[in-house]
mmCIF file of C-alpha atoms in Angstrom:
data_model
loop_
_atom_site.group_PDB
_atom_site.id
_atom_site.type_symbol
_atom_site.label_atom_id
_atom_site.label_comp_id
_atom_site.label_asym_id
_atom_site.label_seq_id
_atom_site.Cartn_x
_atom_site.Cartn_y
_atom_site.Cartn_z
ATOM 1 C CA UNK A 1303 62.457 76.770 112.950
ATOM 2 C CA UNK A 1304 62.412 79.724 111.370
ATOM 3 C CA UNK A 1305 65.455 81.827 110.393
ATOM 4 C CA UNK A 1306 65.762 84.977 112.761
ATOM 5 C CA UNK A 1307 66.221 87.827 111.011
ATOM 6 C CA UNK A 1308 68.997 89.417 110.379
ATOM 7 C CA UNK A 1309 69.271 93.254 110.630
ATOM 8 C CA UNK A 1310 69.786 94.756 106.995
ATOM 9 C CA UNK A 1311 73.341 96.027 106.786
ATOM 10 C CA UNK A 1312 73.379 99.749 106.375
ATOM 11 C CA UNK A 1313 74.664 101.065 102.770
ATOM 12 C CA UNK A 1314 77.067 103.946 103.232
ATOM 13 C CA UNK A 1315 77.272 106.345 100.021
ATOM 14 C CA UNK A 1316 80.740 106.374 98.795
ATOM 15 C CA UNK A 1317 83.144 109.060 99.794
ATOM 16 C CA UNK A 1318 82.843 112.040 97.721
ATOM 17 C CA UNK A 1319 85.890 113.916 97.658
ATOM 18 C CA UNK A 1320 86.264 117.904 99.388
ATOM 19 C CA UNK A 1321 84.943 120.598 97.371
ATOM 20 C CA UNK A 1322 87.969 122.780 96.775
ATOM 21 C CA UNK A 1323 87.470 126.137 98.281
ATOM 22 C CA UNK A 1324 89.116 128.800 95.617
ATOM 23 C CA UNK A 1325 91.909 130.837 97.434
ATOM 24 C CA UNK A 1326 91.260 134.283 98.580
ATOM 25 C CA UNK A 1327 93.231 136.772 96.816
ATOM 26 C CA UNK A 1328 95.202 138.516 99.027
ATOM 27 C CA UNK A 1329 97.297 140.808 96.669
ATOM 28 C CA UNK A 1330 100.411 140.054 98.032
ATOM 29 C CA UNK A 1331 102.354 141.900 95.855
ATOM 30 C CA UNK A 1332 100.722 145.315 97.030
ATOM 31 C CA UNK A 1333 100.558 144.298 100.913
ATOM 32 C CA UNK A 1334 104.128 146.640 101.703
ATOM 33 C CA UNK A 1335 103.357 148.929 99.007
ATOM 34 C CA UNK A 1336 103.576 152.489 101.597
ATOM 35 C CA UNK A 1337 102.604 155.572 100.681
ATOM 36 C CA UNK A 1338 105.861 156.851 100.152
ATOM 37 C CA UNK A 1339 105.306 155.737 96.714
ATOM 38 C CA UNK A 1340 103.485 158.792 95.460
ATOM 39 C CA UNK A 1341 107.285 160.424 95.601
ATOM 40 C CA UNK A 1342 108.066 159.045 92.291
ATOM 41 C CA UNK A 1343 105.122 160.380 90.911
ATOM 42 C CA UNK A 1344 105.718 163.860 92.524
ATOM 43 C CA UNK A 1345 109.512 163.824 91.350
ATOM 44 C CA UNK A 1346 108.485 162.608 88.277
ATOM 45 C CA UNK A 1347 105.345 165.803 87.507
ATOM 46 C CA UNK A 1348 107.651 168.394 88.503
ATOM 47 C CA UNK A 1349 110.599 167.503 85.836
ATOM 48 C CA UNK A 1350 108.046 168.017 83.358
ATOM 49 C CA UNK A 1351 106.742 171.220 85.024
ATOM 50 C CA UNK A 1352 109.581 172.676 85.580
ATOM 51 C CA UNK A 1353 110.962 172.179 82.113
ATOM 52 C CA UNK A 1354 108.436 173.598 80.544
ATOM 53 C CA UNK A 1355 108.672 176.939 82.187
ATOM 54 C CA UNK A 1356 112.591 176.996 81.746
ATOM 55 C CA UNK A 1357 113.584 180.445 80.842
ATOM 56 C CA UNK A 1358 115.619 179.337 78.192
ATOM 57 C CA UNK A 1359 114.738 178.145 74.740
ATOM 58 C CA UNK A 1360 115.808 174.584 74.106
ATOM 59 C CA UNK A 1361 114.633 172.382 71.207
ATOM 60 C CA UNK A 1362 112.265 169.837 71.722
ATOM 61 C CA UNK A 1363 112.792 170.303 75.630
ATOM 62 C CA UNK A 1364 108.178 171.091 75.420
ATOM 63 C CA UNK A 1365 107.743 167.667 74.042
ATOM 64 C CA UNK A 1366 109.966 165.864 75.939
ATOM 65 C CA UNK A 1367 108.256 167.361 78.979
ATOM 66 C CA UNK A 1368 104.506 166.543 77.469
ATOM 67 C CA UNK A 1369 105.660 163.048 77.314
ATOM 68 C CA UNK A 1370 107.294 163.160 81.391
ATOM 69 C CA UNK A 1371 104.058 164.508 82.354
ATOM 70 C CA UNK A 1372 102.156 161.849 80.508
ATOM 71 C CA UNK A 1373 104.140 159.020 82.321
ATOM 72 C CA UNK A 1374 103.230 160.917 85.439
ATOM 73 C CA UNK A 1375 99.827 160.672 84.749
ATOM 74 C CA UNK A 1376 99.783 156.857 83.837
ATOM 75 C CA UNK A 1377 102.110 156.691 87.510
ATOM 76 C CA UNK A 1378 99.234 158.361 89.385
ATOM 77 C CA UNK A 1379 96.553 155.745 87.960
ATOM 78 C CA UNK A 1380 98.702 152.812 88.398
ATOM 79 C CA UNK A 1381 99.528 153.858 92.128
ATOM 80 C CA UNK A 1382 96.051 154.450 92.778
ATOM 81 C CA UNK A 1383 95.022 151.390 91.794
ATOM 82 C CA UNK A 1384 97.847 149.710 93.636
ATOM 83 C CA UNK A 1385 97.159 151.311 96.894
ATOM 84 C CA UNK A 1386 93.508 150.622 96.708
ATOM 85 C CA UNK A 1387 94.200 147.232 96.501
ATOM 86 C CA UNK A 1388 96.531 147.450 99.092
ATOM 87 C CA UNK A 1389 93.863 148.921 101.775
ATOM 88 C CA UNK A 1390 91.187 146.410 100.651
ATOM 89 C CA UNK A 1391 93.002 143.268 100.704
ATOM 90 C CA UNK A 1392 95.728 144.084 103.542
ATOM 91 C CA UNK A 1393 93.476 146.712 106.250
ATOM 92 C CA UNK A 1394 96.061 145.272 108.895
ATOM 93 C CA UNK A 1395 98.948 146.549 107.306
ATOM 94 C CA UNK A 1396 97.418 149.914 106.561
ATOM 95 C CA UNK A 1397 96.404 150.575 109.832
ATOM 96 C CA UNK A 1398 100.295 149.524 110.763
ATOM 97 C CA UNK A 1399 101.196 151.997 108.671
ATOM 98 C CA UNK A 1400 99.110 155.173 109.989
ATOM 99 C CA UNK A 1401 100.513 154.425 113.673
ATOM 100 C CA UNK A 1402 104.029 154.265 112.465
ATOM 101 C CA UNK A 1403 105.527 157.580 113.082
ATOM 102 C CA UNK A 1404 108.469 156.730 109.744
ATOM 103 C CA UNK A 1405 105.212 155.661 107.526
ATOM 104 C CA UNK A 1406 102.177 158.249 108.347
ATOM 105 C CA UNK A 1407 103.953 161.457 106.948
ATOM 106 C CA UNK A 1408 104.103 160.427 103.487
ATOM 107 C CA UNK A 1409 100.160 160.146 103.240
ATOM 108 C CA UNK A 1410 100.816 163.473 102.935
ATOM 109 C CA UNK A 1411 102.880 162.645 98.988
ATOM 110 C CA UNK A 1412 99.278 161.237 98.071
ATOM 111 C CA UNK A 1413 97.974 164.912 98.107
ATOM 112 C CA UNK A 1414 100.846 166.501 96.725
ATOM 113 C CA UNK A 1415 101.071 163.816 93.816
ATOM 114 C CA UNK A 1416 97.450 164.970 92.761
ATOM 115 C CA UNK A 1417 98.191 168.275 92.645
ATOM 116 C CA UNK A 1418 101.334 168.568 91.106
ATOM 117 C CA UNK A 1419 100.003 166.235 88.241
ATOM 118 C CA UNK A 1420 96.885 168.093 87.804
ATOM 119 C CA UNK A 1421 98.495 171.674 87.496
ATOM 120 C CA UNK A 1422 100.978 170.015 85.131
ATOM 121 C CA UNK A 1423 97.780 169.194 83.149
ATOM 122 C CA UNK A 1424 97.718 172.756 82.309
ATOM 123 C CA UNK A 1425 101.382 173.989 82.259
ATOM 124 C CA UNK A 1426 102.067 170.792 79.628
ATOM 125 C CA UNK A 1427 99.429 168.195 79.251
ATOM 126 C CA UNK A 1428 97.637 170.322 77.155
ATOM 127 C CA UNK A 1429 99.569 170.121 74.711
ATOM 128 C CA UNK A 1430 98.713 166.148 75.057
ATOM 129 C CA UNK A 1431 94.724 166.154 75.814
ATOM 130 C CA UNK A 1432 94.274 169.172 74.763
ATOM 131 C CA UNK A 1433 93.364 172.638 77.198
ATOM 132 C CA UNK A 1434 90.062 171.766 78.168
ATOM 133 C CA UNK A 1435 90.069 168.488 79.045
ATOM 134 C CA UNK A 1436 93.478 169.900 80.613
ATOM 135 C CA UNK A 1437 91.789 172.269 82.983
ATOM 136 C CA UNK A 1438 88.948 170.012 84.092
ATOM 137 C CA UNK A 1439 91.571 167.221 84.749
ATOM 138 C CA UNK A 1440 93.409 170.053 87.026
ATOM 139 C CA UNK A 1441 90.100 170.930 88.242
ATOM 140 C CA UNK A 1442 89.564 167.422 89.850
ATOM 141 C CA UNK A 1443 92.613 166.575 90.834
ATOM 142 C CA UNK A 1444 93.612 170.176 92.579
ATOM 143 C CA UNK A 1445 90.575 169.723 94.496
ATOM 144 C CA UNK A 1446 91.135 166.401 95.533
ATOM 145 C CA UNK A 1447 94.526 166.480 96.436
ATOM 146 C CA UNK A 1448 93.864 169.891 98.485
ATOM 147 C CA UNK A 1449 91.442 168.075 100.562
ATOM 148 C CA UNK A 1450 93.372 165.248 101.737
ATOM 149 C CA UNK A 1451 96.491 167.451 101.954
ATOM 150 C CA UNK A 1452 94.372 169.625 104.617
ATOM 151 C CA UNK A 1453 93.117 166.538 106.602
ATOM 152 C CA UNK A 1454 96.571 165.089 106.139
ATOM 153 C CA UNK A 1455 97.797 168.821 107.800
ATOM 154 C CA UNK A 1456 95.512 167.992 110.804
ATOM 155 C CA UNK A 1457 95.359 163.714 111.059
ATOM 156 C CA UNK A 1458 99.153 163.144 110.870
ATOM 157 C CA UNK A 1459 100.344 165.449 113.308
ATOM 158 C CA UNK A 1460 97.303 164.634 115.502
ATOM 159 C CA UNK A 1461 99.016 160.825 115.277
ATOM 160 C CA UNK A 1462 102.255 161.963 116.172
ATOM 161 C CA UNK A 1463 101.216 163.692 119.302
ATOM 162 C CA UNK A 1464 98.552 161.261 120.368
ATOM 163 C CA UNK A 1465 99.474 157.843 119.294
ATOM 164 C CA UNK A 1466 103.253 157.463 117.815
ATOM 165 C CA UNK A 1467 106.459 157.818 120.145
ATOM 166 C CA UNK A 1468 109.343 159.171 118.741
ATOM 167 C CA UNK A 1469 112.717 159.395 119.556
ATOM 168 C CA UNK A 1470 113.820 162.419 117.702
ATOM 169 C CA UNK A 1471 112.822 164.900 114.959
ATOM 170 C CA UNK A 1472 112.667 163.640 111.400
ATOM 171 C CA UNK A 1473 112.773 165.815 107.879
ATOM 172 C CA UNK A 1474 110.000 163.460 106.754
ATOM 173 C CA UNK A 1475 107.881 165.226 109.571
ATOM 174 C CA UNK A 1476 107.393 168.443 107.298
ATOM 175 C CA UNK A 1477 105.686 166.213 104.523
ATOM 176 C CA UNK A 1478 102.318 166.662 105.989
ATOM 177 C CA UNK A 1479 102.593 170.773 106.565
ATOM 178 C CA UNK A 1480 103.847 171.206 103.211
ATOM 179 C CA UNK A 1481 101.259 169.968 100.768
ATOM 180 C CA UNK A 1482 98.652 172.699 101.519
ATOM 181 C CA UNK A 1483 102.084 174.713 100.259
ATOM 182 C CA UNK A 1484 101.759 172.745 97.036
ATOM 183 C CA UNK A 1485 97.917 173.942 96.695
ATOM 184 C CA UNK A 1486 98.757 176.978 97.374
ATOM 185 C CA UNK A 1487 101.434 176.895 94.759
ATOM 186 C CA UNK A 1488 99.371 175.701 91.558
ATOM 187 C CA UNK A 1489 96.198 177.292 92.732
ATOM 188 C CA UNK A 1490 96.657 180.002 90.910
ATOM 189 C CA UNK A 1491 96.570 178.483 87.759
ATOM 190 C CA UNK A 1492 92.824 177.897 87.765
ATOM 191 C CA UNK A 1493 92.457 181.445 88.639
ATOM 192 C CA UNK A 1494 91.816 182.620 84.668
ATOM 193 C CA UNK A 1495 89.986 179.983 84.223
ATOM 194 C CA UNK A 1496 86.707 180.807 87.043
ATOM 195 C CA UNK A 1497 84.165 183.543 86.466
ATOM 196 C CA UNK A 1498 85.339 187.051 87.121
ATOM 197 C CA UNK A 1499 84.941 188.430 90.366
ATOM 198 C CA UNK A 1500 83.617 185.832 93.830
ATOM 199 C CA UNK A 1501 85.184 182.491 92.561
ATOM 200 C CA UNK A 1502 88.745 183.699 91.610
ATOM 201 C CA UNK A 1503 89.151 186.000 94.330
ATOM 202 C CA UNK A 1504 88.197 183.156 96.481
ATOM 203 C CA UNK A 1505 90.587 180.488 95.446
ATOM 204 C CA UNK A 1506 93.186 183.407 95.734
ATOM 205 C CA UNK A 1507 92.526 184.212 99.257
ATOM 206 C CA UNK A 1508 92.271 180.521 100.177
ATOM 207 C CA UNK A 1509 95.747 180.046 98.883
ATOM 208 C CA UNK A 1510 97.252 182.831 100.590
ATOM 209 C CA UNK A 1511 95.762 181.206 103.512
ATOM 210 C CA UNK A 1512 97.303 177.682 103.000
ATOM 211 C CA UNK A 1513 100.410 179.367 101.794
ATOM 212 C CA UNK A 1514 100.455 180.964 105.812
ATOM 213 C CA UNK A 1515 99.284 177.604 106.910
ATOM 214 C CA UNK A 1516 102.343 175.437 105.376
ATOM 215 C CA UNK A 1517 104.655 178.656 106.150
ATOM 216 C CA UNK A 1518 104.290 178.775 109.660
ATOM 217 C CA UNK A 1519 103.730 174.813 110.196
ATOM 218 C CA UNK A 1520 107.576 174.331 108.953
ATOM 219 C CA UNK A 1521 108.822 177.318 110.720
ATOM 220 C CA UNK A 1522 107.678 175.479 114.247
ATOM 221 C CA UNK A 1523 109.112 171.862 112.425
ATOM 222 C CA UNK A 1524 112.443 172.793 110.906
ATOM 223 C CA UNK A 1525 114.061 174.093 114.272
ATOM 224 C CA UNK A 1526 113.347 170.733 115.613
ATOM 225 C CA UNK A 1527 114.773 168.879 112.421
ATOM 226 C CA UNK A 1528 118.174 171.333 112.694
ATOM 227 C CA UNK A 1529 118.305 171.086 116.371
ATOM 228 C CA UNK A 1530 118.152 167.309 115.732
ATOM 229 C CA UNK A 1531 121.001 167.234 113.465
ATOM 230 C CA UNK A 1532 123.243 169.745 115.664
ATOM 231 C CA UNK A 1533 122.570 167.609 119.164
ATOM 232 C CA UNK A 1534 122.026 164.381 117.533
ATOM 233 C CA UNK A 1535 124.541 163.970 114.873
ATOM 234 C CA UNK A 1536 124.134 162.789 110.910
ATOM 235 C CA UNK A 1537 121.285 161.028 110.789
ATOM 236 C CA UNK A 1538 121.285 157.008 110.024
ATOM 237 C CA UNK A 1539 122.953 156.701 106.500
ATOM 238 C CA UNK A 1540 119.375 155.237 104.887
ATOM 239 C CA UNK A 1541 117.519 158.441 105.893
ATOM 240 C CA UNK A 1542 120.133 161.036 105.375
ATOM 241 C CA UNK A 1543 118.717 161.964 101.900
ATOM 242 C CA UNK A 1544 115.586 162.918 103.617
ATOM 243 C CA UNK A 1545 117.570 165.995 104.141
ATOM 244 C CA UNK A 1546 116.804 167.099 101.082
ATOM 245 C CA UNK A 1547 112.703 167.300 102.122
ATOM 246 C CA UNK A 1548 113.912 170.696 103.418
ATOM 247 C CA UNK A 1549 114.149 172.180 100.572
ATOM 248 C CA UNK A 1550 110.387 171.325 99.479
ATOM 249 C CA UNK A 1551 108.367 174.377 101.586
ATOM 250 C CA UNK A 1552 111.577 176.832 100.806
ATOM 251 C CA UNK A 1553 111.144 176.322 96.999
ATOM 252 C CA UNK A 1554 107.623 176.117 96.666
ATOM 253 C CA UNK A 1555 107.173 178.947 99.405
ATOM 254 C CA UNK A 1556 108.952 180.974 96.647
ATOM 255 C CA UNK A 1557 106.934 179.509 93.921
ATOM 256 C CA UNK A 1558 103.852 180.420 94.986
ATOM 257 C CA UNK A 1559 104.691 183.750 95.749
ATOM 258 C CA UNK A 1560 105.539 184.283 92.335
ATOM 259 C CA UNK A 1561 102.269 182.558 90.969
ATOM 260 C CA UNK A 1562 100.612 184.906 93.452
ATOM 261 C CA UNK A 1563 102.482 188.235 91.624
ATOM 262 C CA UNK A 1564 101.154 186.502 88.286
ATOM 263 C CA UNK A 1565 97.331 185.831 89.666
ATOM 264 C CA UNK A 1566 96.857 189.230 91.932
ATOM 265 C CA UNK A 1567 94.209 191.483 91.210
ATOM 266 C CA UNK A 1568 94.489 195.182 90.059
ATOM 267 C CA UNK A 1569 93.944 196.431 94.069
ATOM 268 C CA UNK A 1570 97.349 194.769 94.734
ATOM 269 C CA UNK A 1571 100.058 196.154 92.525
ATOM 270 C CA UNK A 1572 103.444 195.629 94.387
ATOM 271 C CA UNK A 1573 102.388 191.661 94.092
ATOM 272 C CA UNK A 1574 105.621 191.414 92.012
ATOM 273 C CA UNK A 1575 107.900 193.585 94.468
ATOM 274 C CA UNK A 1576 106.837 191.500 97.438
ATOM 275 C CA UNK A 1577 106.955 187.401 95.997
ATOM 276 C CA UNK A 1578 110.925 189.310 95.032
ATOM 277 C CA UNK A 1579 111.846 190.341 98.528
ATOM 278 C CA UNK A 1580 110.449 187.557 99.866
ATOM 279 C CA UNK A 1581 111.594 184.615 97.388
ATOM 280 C CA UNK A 1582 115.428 186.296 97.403
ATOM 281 C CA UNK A 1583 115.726 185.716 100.805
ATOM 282 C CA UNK A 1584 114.512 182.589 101.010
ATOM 283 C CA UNK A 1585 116.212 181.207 97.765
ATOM 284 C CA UNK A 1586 119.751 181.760 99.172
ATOM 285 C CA UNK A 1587 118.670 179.936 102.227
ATOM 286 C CA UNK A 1588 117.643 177.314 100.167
ATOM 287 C CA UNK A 1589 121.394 177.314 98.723
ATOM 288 C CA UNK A 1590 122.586 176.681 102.039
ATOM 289 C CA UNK A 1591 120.573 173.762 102.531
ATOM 290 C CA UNK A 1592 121.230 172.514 99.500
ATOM 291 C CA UNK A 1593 125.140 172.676 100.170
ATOM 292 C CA UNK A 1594 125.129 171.036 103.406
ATOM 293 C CA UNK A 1595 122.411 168.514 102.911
ATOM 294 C CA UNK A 1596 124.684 167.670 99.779
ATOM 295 C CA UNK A 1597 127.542 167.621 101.873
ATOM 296 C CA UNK A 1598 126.136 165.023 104.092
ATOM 297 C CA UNK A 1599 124.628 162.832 101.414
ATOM 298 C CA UNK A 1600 128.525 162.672 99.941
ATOM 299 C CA UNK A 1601 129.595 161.792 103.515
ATOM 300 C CA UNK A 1602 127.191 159.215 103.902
ATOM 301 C CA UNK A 1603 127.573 157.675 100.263
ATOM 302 C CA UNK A 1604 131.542 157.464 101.273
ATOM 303 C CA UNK A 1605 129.918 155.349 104.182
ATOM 304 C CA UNK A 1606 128.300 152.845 102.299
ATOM 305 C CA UNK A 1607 125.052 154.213 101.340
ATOM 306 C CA UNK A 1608 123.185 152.210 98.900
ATOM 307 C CA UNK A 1609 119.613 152.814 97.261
ATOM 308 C CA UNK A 1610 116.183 153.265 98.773
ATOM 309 C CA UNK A 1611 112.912 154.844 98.053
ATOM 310 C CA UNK A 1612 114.310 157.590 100.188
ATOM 311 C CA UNK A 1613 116.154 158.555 97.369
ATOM 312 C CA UNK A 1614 113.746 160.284 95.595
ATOM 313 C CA UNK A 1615 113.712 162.742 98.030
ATOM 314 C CA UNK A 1616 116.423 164.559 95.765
ATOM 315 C CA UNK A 1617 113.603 165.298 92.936
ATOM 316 C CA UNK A 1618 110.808 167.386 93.804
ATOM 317 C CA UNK A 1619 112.492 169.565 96.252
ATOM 318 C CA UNK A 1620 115.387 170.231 93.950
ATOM 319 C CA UNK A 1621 112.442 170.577 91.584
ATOM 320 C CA UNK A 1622 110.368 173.126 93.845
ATOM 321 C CA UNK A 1623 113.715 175.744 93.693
ATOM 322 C CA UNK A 1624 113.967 175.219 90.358
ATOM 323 C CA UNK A 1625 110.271 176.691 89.859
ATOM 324 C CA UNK A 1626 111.340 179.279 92.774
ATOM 325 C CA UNK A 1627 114.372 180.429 90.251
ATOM 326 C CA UNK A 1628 111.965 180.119 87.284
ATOM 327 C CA UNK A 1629 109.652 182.878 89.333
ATOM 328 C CA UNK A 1630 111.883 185.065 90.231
ATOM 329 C CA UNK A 1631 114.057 185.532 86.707
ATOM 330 C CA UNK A 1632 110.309 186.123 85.718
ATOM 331 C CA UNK A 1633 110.171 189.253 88.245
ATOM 332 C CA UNK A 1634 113.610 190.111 88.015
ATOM 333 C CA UNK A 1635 114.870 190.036 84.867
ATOM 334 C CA UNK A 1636 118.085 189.021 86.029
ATOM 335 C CA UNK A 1637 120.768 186.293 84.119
ATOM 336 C CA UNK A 1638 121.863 185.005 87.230
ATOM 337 C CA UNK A 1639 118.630 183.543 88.493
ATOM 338 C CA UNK A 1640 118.128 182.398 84.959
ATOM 339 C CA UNK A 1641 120.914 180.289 85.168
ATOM 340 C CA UNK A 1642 120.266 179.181 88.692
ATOM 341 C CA UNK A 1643 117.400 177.673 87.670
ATOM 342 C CA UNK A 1644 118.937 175.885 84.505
ATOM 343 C CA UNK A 1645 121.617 174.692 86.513
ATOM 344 C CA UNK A 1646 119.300 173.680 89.458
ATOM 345 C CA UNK A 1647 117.152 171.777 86.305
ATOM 346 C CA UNK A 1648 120.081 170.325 85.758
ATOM 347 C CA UNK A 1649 120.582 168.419 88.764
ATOM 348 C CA UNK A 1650 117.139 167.785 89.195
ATOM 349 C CA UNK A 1651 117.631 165.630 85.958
ATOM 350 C CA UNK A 1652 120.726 163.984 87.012
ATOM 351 C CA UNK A 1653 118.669 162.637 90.447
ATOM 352 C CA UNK A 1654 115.860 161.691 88.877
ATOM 353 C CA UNK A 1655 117.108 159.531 85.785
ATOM 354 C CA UNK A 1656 118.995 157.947 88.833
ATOM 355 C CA UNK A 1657 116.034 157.585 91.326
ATOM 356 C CA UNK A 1658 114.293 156.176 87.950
ATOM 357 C CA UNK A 1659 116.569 153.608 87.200
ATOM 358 C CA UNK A 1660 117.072 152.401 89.897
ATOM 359 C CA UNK A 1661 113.566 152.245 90.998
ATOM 360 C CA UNK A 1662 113.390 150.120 87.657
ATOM 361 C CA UNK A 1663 115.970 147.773 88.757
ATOM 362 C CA UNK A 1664 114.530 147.116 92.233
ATOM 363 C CA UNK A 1665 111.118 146.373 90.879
ATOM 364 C CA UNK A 1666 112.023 144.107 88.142
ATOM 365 C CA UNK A 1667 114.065 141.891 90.901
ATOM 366 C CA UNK A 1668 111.343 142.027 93.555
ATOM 367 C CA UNK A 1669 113.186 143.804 96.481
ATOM 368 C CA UNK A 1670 111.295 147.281 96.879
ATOM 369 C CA UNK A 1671 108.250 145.618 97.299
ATOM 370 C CA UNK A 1672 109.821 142.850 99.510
ATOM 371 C CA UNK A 1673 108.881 142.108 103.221
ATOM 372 C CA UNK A 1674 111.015 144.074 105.193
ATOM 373 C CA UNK A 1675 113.778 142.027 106.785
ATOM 374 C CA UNK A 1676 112.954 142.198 109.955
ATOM 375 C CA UNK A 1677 109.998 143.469 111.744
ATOM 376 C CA UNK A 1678 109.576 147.002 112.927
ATOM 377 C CA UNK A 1679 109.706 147.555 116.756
ATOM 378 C CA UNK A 1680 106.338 148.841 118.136
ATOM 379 C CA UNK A 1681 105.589 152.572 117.471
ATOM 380 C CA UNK A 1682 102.527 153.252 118.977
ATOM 381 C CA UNK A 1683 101.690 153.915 122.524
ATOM 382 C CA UNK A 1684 99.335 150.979 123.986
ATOM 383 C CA UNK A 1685 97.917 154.045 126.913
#
């Protein structure tokens, strides 16, 4: 009898092993990179344009300030770059940080960081890249960051009233309302370098108009930010050198008066007379702030206050009255504000080789850009 059949035995192909999928690069070192960030580039711009329009003659001070103003520059790129990453490859965390009422006001250092590097272009970089490539760099940049800082006027404090909650009244709140201050400030600059006639006029006008914009937006914010400090108390030892953001719309206030006296027109020729009896004024209130916020920082160093990004707070707005001194010895002729603004250079100096360093120090052991230690409680309302 004949053999059945037996049913063929199936062959199964031998086990090829997984295809590795390549990891997505997820730029981890970027993902808590904030925007605060664009401080050091802001403190950094105006020690080199602020040196260079010291009223005093001091040897080799120019160059030194070319070459501050060139690290600014390379600071600006590298942070761009950096926060572009950081949007593309962490969207989550960027959104966290536009509903977080401590984060979204220093979008507004983004705008301020272009300008004050692009009108440092032409008070210093030229003698880098030369003046025309200086003014077109200005050109872009002024325009750039004077856009964003005028939706930044309008988006953050739209955030703050419609999304964030907040507990109490912050210096970091008058970030947003004073970068249009900062445009308004090195506006003028480009002003001898458009046609004659429509186009300077123009950006003239449109700076007096920001400068009234930033003016009155701080003088509705910095009642709050006193009346905070008087019914509150100091504020948490960390933030207490945000004090110091006070000073910002005060000393540029009083710098762009002065750039206005240089800019104005033949039709206005008490220019001068006014940015004087309006920068006076304001400078010695400046002083005051300067004392106490000083006063506190001491109190709270005593206290154990050690180093954050906060602490470049004490550079541009120490920076911004030195310009406002600068202006007014211009108008005044007097010694006094002369050395005001030498000694106010000074100190700028002093806080900024420190913010450097230590900036420096944090990033080469990994800690500024660390995960914060614990997460941050929830910000935004849900309704």
């Amino acid at each position: 009898m004949a053999l059945l059949a037996q049913p063929p035995t199936p062959q199964h192909p031998a086990p090829q092993p997984p295809i590795p999928i390549a990891p997505v690069y997820r730029a981890p070192a970027v993902r808590h990179l904030g925007p605060n960030w664009y401080a050091t580039v802001m403190g950094t711009a105006i020690v080199a344009n602020a040196g260079a329009s010291l009223p005093v003659a001091v040897p080799g001070l120019r160059t030194a300030c070319a070459a501050v103003w060139t690290l600014s520059l390379l600071m600006l790129l590298t942070l761009l770059a950096a926060r572009s990453a950081h949007w593309w490859h962490h969207l989550d965390q960027a959104r966290a940080h536009l509903l977080d009422p401590a984060v979204a006001p220093f979008y507004g250092c983004l705008a301020m960081a272009l300008v004050s590097v692009g009108g440092g272009a032409v008070i210093v970089g030229r003698d880098v890249i030369g003046p025309d490539a200086a003014v077109a760099l200005d050109a872009v940049l002024y325009v750039a960051g004077t856009v964003i800082g005028l939706a930044v006027a309008v988006a953050v404090p739209y955030l703050m009233v419609v999304h964030h909650r907040v507990d109490a009244a912050s210096p970091v709140w008058l970030l947003p309302v004073v970068s249009p201050m900062v445009s308004a400030a090195l506006g003028p600059l480009l002003v001898p370098h458009l046609p004659p006639g429509q186009w300077r006029w123009t950006l003239l006008v449109a700076c007096y108009g920001m400068f009234g914009l930033s003016l009155l937006a701080t003088l509705v914010m910095l009642p709050l930010v006193f009346g905070r400090l008087m019914t509150g108390g100091p504020l948490p030892l960390a933030l207490t050198p945000t004090l110091f953001l006070v000073l910002g719309p005060l000393g540029q206030s009083t710098t762009a008066a002065n750039q206005f006296a240089d800019a104005a027109p033949p039709g206005l020729p008490h220019a001068a007379g006014l940015a004087v009896l309006y920068g006076v004024p304001v400078m010695g209130f400046a002083l005051l702030w300067l004392a106490l916020a000083g006063a506190m920082v001491l109190r709270a160093r005593r206290r154990g206050m050690g180093f954050g990004m906060t602490w470049w707070a004490f550079t541009f707005p120490v920076g911004t009255c030195v310009t406002g001194a600068e202006g007014l010895a211009r108008h005044t002729g007097l010694d006094a504000l002369r050395w005001l603004a030498v000694a106010l250079y000074a100190l700028l100096l002093v806080a900024w080789l420190t913010a450097a360093v230590r900036t420096a120090r944090g990033l080469a052991g990994g800690v500024l850009l660390a995960a914060p230690p614990a997460p941050r409680p929830v910000t935004a309302r849900t309704t």
